[in-house]
Coordinates of C-alpha atoms in Angstrom, one line a residue:
M1289 CA -54.4 -80.3 123.1
P1290 CA -58.0 -79.1 123.3
D1291 CA -60.3 -80.9 120.9
E1292 CA -61.7 -79.1 117.9
T1293 CA -65.3 -79.9 117.1
P1294 CA -67.1 -79.6 113.7
A1295 CA -69.2 -76.5 113.8
T1296 CA -72.1 -78.4 112.3
L1297 CA -72.1 -80.8 115.3
A1298 CA -71.4 -78.3 118.0
A1299 CA -74.4 -76.0 117.2
P1300 CA -77.4 -76.1 115.0
R1301 CA -77.4 -74.0 111.8
P1302 CA -79.7 -71.0 111.7
G1303 CA -83.2 -72.3 110.7
A1304 CA -82.5 -75.9 111.6
T1305 CA -85.4 -77.9 112.8
G1306 CA -83.5 -80.1 115.2
P1307 CA -83.5 -79.6 119.0
A1308 CA -82.3 -76.3 120.3
P1309 CA -79.7 -76.0 123.1
A1310 CA -80.9 -76.5 126.6
G1311 CA -83.0 -73.6 128.0
T1312 CA -83.9 -72.1 124.6
P1313 CA -87.4 -71.9 123.0
G1314 CA -86.3 -72.9 119.5
R1315 CA -83.5 -70.3 119.1
P1316 CA -80.0 -69.8 120.4
P1317 CA -79.7 -68.4 123.9
G1318 CA -80.0 -64.7 124.1
T1319 CA -80.7 -64.1 120.4
A1320 CA -82.3 -60.7 119.9
T1321 CA -85.5 -60.5 117.9
G1322 CA -87.8 -57.8 116.6
R1323 CA -87.4 -54.3 118.1
S1324 CA -84.8 -55.6 120.5
A1325 CA -82.6 -56.7 117.6
L1326 CA -83.1 -53.3 115.9
F1327 CA -82.1 -51.3 118.9
T1328 CA -79.2 -53.5 119.8
G1329 CA -78.0 -53.5 116.1
V1330 CA -78.1 -49.6 116.0
G1331 CA -76.2 -49.5 119.3
V1332 CA -73.5 -51.9 117.9
I1333 CA -73.1 -49.7 114.8
L1334 CA -72.7 -46.5 116.9
L1335 CA -70.3 -48.2 119.3
A1336 CA -68.2 -49.4 116.3
L1337 CA -68.2 -45.9 114.7
N1338 CA -66.3 -44.7 117.8
L1339 CA -63.5 -47.3 117.7
R1340 CA -61.2 -45.5 115.3
P1341 CA -62.0 -41.7 114.9
A1342 CA -60.3 -40.5 118.1
L1343 CA -57.1 -42.2 117.0
V1344 CA -57.2 -41.7 113.2
A1345 CA -57.8 -38.0 113.7
V1346 CA -54.3 -37.6 115.1
S1347 CA -52.6 -38.4 111.8
P1348 CA -53.9 -35.5 109.7
L1349 CA -53.0 -33.2 112.6
A1350 CA -49.6 -34.7 113.3
D1351 CA -47.6 -31.8 111.7
T1352 CA -49.6 -29.2 113.6
I1353 CA -49.2 -31.1 116.9
R1354 CA -45.5 -31.5 116.4
E1355 CA -44.9 -27.8 115.6
D1356 CA -47.1 -26.6 118.4
S1357 CA -45.8 -29.0 121.1
G1358 CA -42.1 -29.1 120.0
M1359 CA -42.2 -32.9 120.0
S1360 CA -39.9 -34.9 117.7
A1361 CA -41.3 -36.9 114.8
A1362 CA -40.6 -40.1 116.7
A1363 CA -42.5 -38.9 119.8
T1364 CA -45.4 -37.8 117.6
S1365 CA -45.5 -41.3 116.0
L1366 CA -46.1 -42.8 119.4
L1367 CA -49.6 -41.1 119.4
T1368 CA -50.6 -43.7 116.8
T1369 CA -48.4 -46.6 118.1
L1370 CA -49.5 -46.5 121.7
P1371 CA -53.2 -47.2 121.0
L1372 CA -52.2 -50.3 119.0
L1373 CA -50.1 -51.5 122.0
C1374 CA -53.2 -50.8 124.2
F1375 CA -55.3 -52.9 121.9
G1376 CA -53.0 -55.8 122.2
L1377 CA -51.8 -55.6 125.8
L1378 CA -55.2 -54.9 127.3
A1379 CA -57.2 -57.4 125.2
P1380 CA -56.8 -60.1 127.9
V1381 CA -58.5 -57.8 130.5
A1382 CA -61.7 -57.4 128.4
P1383 CA -63.2 -60.9 129.0
R1384 CA -62.6 -60.5 132.8
L1385 CA -64.2 -57.1 132.8
G1386 CA -67.2 -58.5 130.8
R1387 CA -67.6 -61.3 133.2
R1388 CA -67.4 -59.1 136.2
L1389 CA -69.6 -56.2 135.1
G1390 CA -71.6 -57.7 132.2
T1391 CA -71.2 -57.0 128.5
E1392 CA -73.6 -54.1 128.3
R1393 CA -72.2 -52.2 131.3
S1394 CA -68.6 -52.8 130.1
L1395 CA -69.4 -51.5 126.6
L1396 CA -71.0 -48.4 128.1
L1397 CA -67.8 -47.8 130.2
T1398 CA -65.7 -48.0 127.0
M1399 CA -67.6 -45.0 125.6
V1400 CA -67.1 -43.2 128.9
A1401 CA -63.3 -43.9 128.6
I1402 CA -63.2 -42.5 125.1
C1403 CA -65.0 -39.4 126.2
A1404 CA -62.7 -39.0 129.2
G1405 CA -59.6 -39.5 127.0
T1406 CA -60.7 -36.9 124.5
V1407 CA -61.4 -34.4 127.3
L1408 CA -58.0 -35.0 128.8
R1409 CA -56.4 -34.2 125.5
L1410 CA -57.9 -30.7 125.7
L1411 CA -55.3 -29.8 128.3
D1412 CA -52.3 -27.9 127.0
S1413 CA -49.8 -30.5 128.1
V1414 CA -47.8 -33.2 126.3
V1415 CA -48.3 -35.5 129.3
A1416 CA -52.1 -35.0 129.1
L1417 CA -52.0 -35.7 125.4
F1418 CA -50.3 -39.0 125.9
A1419 CA -52.4 -39.9 129.0
G1420 CA -55.6 -39.2 127.1
T1421 CA -54.4 -41.3 124.1
V1422 CA -53.8 -44.2 126.5
V1423 CA -57.2 -43.8 128.1
V1424 CA -58.9 -43.7 124.6
G1425 CA -56.8 -46.8 123.6
A1426 CA -57.9 -48.7 126.7
G1427 CA -61.6 -48.0 126.0
I1428 CA -61.3 -49.1 122.4
A1429 CA -59.3 -52.2 123.4
V1430 CA -62.1 -53.5 125.6
A1431 CA -64.8 -52.7 123.0
N1432 CA -62.7 -54.5 120.3
V1433 CA -62.9 -57.7 122.3
L1434 CA -66.4 -57.6 123.6
L1435 CA -68.4 -56.6 120.5
P1436 CA -67.7 -59.9 118.6
G1437 CA -69.0 -61.8 121.6
L1438 CA -72.2 -59.7 121.8
I1439 CA -72.8 -60.3 118.0
K1440 CA -72.3 -64.0 118.7
R1441 CA -74.9 -63.9 121.5
D1442 CA -77.5 -61.6 120.1
F1443 CA -77.2 -62.2 116.4
A1444 CA -76.3 -65.9 116.1
G1445 CA -78.5 -66.3 113.0
R1446 CA -77.3 -63.1 111.4
A1447 CA -73.6 -63.1 112.3
G1448 CA -72.4 -62.4 108.7
L1449 CA -74.7 -59.4 108.3
M1450 CA -73.9 -57.9 111.7
T1451 CA -70.2 -58.5 111.3
G1452 CA -70.4 -56.7 108.0
L1453 CA -72.2 -53.8 109.5
Y1454 CA -69.7 -53.8 112.4
S1455 CA -66.6 -53.8 110.3
M1456 CA -68.1 -51.3 107.8
S1457 CA -68.6 -49.0 110.8
L1458 CA -65.0 -49.4 111.8
F1459 CA -63.8 -48.4 108.3
G1460 CA -66.5 -45.7 108.1
G1461 CA -65.4 -44.0 111.3
A1462 CA -61.8 -44.1 110.2
A1463 CA -62.6 -42.6 106.8
L1464 CA -64.7 -39.9 108.4
A1465 CA -62.0 -38.9 110.8
A1466 CA -59.3 -38.9 108.0
G1467 CA -61.5 -36.9 105.7
V1468 CA -63.1 -34.2 107.8
T1469 CA -60.8 -33.5 110.8
V1470 CA -58.6 -30.9 109.1
P1471 CA -61.5 -29.2 107.2
V1472 CA -63.5 -28.9 110.4
Q1473 CA -60.5 -27.4 112.2
H1474 CA -60.0 -24.8 109.4
A1475 CA -63.7 -24.0 109.1
A1476 CA -64.3 -23.6 112.8
G1477 CA -60.9 -22.0 113.5
M1478 CA -60.3 -24.4 116.4
T1479 CA -57.0 -25.5 118.0
W1480 CA -55.8 -29.0 117.4
Q1481 CA -56.7 -29.9 121.0
A1482 CA -60.4 -28.8 120.5
T1483 CA -60.5 -30.5 117.1
L1484 CA -59.4 -33.9 118.7
A1485 CA -61.9 -33.4 121.5
C1486 CA -64.8 -33.0 119.1
W1487 CA -64.7 -36.7 118.4
G1488 CA -65.7 -37.3 122.0
G1489 CA -69.1 -36.0 121.0
L1490 CA -69.7 -39.1 118.9
A1491 CA -69.0 -41.3 121.9
V1492 CA -71.5 -39.3 124.0
V1493 CA -74.2 -40.1 121.3
A1494 CA -73.3 -43.8 121.3
A1495 CA -73.4 -43.9 125.1
L1496 CA -76.8 -42.3 125.3
V1497 CA -78.2 -44.7 122.6
W1498 CA -76.6 -47.7 124.4
L1499 CA -77.9 -46.7 127.9
P1500 CA -81.3 -48.5 127.6
Q1501 CA -79.4 -51.8 127.0
L1502 CA -78.5 -51.8 130.7
R1503 CA -82.1 -52.3 131.7
S1504 CA -83.5 -53.9 128.6
R1505 CA -81.2 -56.9 128.2
T1506 CA -81.8 -59.8 125.9
G1507 CA -83.2 -62.7 127.9
V1508 CA -80.4 -65.3 128.7
P1509 CA -81.1 -68.5 130.5
A1510 CA -79.8 -68.7 134.1
D1511 CA -77.5 -71.7 133.3
T1512 CA -75.9 -69.7 130.5
V1513 CA -75.2 -66.8 132.8
R1514 CA -73.6 -69.1 135.4
Q1515 CA -71.5 -70.8 132.7
A1516 CA -70.4 -67.4 131.3
A1517 CA -68.9 -66.5 134.7
H1518 CA -66.1 -69.0 134.2
P1519 CA -63.3 -68.3 131.7
V1520 CA -62.4 -70.7 128.9
R1521 CA -59.0 -72.3 129.3
G1522 CA -56.7 -74.1 126.9
L1523 CA -57.3 -72.1 123.7
W1524 CA -53.6 -71.3 123.5
R1525 CA -53.1 -75.1 122.7
S1526 CA -55.6 -75.0 119.9
P1527 CA -54.2 -74.9 116.3
L1528 CA -57.4 -73.5 115.0
A1529 CA -57.3 -70.7 117.6
W1530 CA -53.8 -69.9 116.5
Q1531 CA -54.8 -69.8 112.8
V1532 CA -57.5 -67.3 113.6
T1533 CA -55.0 -65.3 115.6
A1534 CA -52.4 -65.4 112.9
Y1535 CA -54.8 -64.2 110.3
M1536 CA -55.9 -61.3 112.6
G1537 CA -52.3 -60.4 113.3
L1538 CA -51.0 -60.5 109.7
Q1539 CA -53.9 -58.6 108.2
S1540 CA -53.6 -56.0 111.0
L1541 CA -49.9 -55.6 110.4
S1542 CA -50.3 -55.1 106.7
Y1543 CA -53.1 -52.6 107.2
Y1544 CA -51.4 -50.4 109.7
A1545 CA -48.0 -50.6 108.0
A1546 CA -49.6 -49.6 104.7
T1547 CA -51.7 -46.8 106.3
A1548 CA -48.5 -45.4 108.0
W1549 CA -46.3 -45.4 104.9
V1550 CA -48.3 -45.4 101.7
P1551 CA -48.9 -41.6 101.8
T1552 CA -45.1 -41.1 102.1
L1553 CA -44.5 -43.6 99.3
L1554 CA -46.9 -41.6 97.1
G1555 CA -45.3 -38.3 98.2
D1556 CA -41.9 -39.6 97.2
S1557 CA -43.3 -40.4 93.8
G1558 CA -44.4 -36.9 93.2
V1559 CA -48.0 -36.9 94.5
A1560 CA -48.8 -33.8 96.5
A1561 CA -49.2 -34.2 100.2
G1562 CA -52.8 -33.2 100.3
Q1563 CA -53.7 -35.6 97.5
A1564 CA -51.8 -38.4 99.2
G1565 CA -53.9 -37.9 102.3
W1566 CA -57.1 -37.8 100.2
L1567 CA -56.0 -41.1 98.5
L1568 CA -55.7 -42.8 101.9
S1569 CA -59.2 -41.6 102.8
F1570 CA -60.4 -42.8 99.4
S1571 CA -58.9 -46.2 100.1
S1572 CA -60.8 -46.3 103.5
L1573 CA -64.0 -45.5 101.7
L1574 CA -63.6 -48.4 99.4
G1575 CA -62.7 -50.5 102.4
I1576 CA -66.2 -49.8 103.7
A1577 CA -67.6 -51.7 100.8
G1578 CA -65.1 -54.6 101.1
S1579 CA -65.7 -54.9 104.8
F1580 CA -69.5 -55.1 104.4
L1581 CA -69.7 -57.4 101.4
A1582 CA -67.2 -60.1 102.5
P1583 CA -69.1 -61.5 105.5
V1584 CA -72.5 -61.0 103.8
L1585 CA -71.2 -63.1 100.8
V1586 CA -70.0 -65.8 103.3
G1587 CA -73.5 -65.8 104.7
R1588 CA -74.7 -66.7 101.2
R1589 CA -72.8 -70.0 101.3
L1590 CA -69.6 -68.7 99.6
R1591 CA -66.4 -70.1 101.1
S1592 CA -64.7 -67.7 103.5
G1593 CA -61.3 -69.1 102.6
T1594 CA -61.9 -68.3 98.9
L1595 CA -62.9 -64.7 99.8
A1596 CA -59.8 -64.4 102.0
L1597 CA -57.7 -65.4 98.9
V1598 CA -59.6 -62.9 96.7
G1599 CA -58.9 -60.2 99.3
A1600 CA -55.2 -61.0 99.4
V1601 CA -55.0 -60.9 95.6
L1602 CA -56.7 -57.5 95.6
C1603 CA -54.1 -56.2 98.1
A1604 CA -51.3 -57.8 96.1
A1605 CA -52.5 -56.1 92.9
G1606 CA -52.7 -52.7 94.7
L1607 CA -49.2 -53.1 96.2
V1608 CA -47.6 -54.2 92.9
G1609 CA -49.3 -51.2 91.2
L1610 CA -47.9 -48.8 93.8
L1611 CA -44.5 -50.3 93.2
L1612 CA -44.5 -50.0 89.4
A1613 CA -46.6 -46.9 88.7
P1614 CA -47.5 -45.2 92.0
A1615 CA -48.5 -41.8 90.7
A1616 CA -50.0 -42.8 87.3
G1617 CA -52.6 -45.2 88.7
A1618 CA -52.8 -44.1 92.3
Y1619 CA -56.6 -44.2 92.4
A1620 CA -56.8 -47.7 91.0
W1621 CA -54.1 -49.1 93.3
M1622 CA -55.7 -47.5 96.4
A1623 CA -59.1 -48.8 95.4
L1624 CA -57.8 -52.4 95.1
L1625 CA -55.9 -52.0 98.4
G1626 CA -58.9 -50.6 100.2
L1627 CA -61.3 -53.4 99.0
G1628 CA -58.8 -56.1 99.9
Q1629 CA -58.0 -54.7 103.3
G1630 CA -61.7 -54.2 104.1
A1631 CA -62.5 -57.8 103.2
A1632 CA -59.6 -59.0 105.4
I1633 CA -60.6 -57.2 108.6
S1634 CA -64.2 -58.2 108.3
L1635 CA -63.2 -61.9 107.7
A1636 CA -60.8 -61.8 110.7
L1637 CA -63.7 -60.6 112.9
L1638 CA -66.1 -63.2 111.3
F1639 CA -63.6 -66.0 112.0
I1640 CA -63.7 -65.1 115.7
V1641 CA -67.5 -65.4 115.7
Q1642 CA -67.8 -68.5 113.5
R1643 CA -65.1 -70.6 115.1
S1644 CA -66.5 -70.1 118.6
P1645 CA -69.3 -72.4 119.9
D1646 CA -70.6 -69.9 122.4
T1647 CA -70.2 -66.4 123.9
R1648 CA -67.6 -67.5 126.4
H1649 CA -65.3 -68.9 123.7
T1650 CA -66.0 -65.9 121.5
A1651 CA -64.7 -63.5 124.1
Q1652 CA -61.7 -65.6 124.9
L1653 CA -60.8 -66.2 121.2
S1654 CA -61.3 -62.5 120.5
S1655 CA -59.0 -61.6 123.4
M1656 CA -56.3 -64.0 122.2
A1657 CA -56.5 -62.9 118.5
Q1658 CA -56.5 -59.2 119.2
C1659 CA -53.8 -59.4 121.9
F1660 CA -51.2 -61.0 119.6
G1661 CA -52.7 -59.3 116.5
Y1662 CA -52.4 -55.7 117.6
V1663 CA -49.0 -56.2 119.3
L1664 CA -47.8 -57.5 115.9
A1665 CA -49.5 -54.6 114.1
A1666 CA -47.8 -52.1 116.4
A1667 CA -44.5 -53.3 115.2
G1668 CA -45.4 -53.1 111.5
P1669 CA -44.9 -49.4 110.7
A1670 CA -41.6 -49.4 112.6
V1671 CA -40.3 -52.5 110.8
L1672 CA -41.3 -51.2 107.4
G1673 CA -39.7 -47.9 108.1
A1674 CA -36.5 -49.6 109.2
V1675 CA -36.5 -51.7 106.0
H1676 CA -36.9 -48.5 103.9
D1677 CA -34.1 -46.8 105.7
A1678 CA -31.8 -49.8 105.2
S1679 CA -32.6 -50.2 101.6
G1680 CA -33.0 -46.6 100.6
S1681 CA -36.1 -47.3 98.5
W1682 CA -39.7 -48.5 98.8
V1683 CA -39.1 -51.7 96.8
A1684 CA -38.0 -53.8 99.7
P1685 CA -40.8 -52.6 102.1
V1686 CA -43.5 -53.3 99.5
V1687 CA -42.0 -56.8 98.8
V1688 CA -42.1 -57.5 102.5
L1689 CA -45.9 -56.7 102.5
L1690 CA -46.3 -58.9 99.4
V1691 CA -44.5 -61.8 101.0
L1692 CA -46.6 -61.5 104.2
L1693 CA -49.7 -62.1 102.2
V1694 CA -48.7 -65.8 101.7
P1695 CA -48.8 -66.8 105.4
Q1696 CA -51.9 -64.6 105.7
V1697 CA -53.8 -66.7 103.1
A1698 CA -52.5 -69.9 104.7
A1699 CA -53.8 -68.9 108.1
A1700 CA -57.2 -67.9 106.5
L1701 CA -57.6 -71.3 104.8
G1702 CA -57.0 -73.0 108.2
A1703 CA -59.3 -70.6 110.0
A1704 CA -62.0 -71.0 107.4
R1705 CA -62.6 -74.7 108.2
D1706 CA -66.1 -75.4 109.5
R1707 CA -65.0 -76.3 113.0
H1708 CA -65.2 -74.8 116.5
V1709 CA -62.3 -74.2 118.9
A1710 CA -62.8 -76.0 122.2
G1711 CA -61.2 -75.1 125.5
T1712 CA -61.8 -76.3 129.1
G1713 CA -63.3 -74.7 132.1

């Protein structure tokens, strides 16, 4: 089994006066500073804003797509399930692509893929719709894995802040797509194909802003570059790596299962369909606050395990409220759920950065966590739907989500230990 090393021994804390790693003039290798840090940070935020809208925008248009294309409800649901499978199944490819092309160039190509996928979905063809969805999912899958490694490399001393901004942008992009897709379609009188394609414009902006990173790279010592060319092996035998992976997977499963079915639960309780959709968007807006605050609070020396427990309690309170009085307190329950889910996703990303001693391990741990995490998440909506069909009510599915919070907290407490995963190679 690979050894796990205390994080305090494996790397100096930000601001420490001890000796820096070899090849660094008093700061971690490749750390961005000054104007470089500002431009790179803005680029990361814009890249992250693109990692959900092209997919989330499908949900508000699902009924229109189904009626226009003649697809069944099951086939339409694949438009949201396929990207999650791409996130998981293509995650192992991302570190290899990053090593071969470089992180900056690979991230630029992810925006190109998102643009290409949205353009492909302009074609009046079901095959093109699914093909474009897969291309978009592939681009997002690679960016999902590579961005935590870039944060580890360029913002080692501000990992909490940058992880908060990154995860806040993820939630912000999702909330934006959920809230404005249908109003934009109605206001502009566009087809659903053109409405989906509009989100490719955001990827164009991100690509243009990111383009200077190809020639204005943060200085990284030559020995670090050579070392990064070799993959890390043995993480799959690390208990700490599996705890990080389990937390990523369980919080993802809960998030996507709730996102898929909570509007239906509210609708079955007498909430109008339009209001149920708005409540989901409202929850995402509160998730922005939770996703930003959690890693920033960890950066102020609060324990990440404690925050993970608080996030789970918020989710549990929201779920119990939805079970007991879904319509009467809908705004309160969705606010609690959004805050808890936002904290959970940002802590999952922060664990990947904090439990890795260097960029190589970050990319490999990110790949492992997201591979298993998103494959598990893809099964969540289907499993919850099957439990609802078998039981005939929403009690059993909500209880399942409540029970899953227990292993989620247990995984978080293990992942929160101040140690680093260690592989070989």
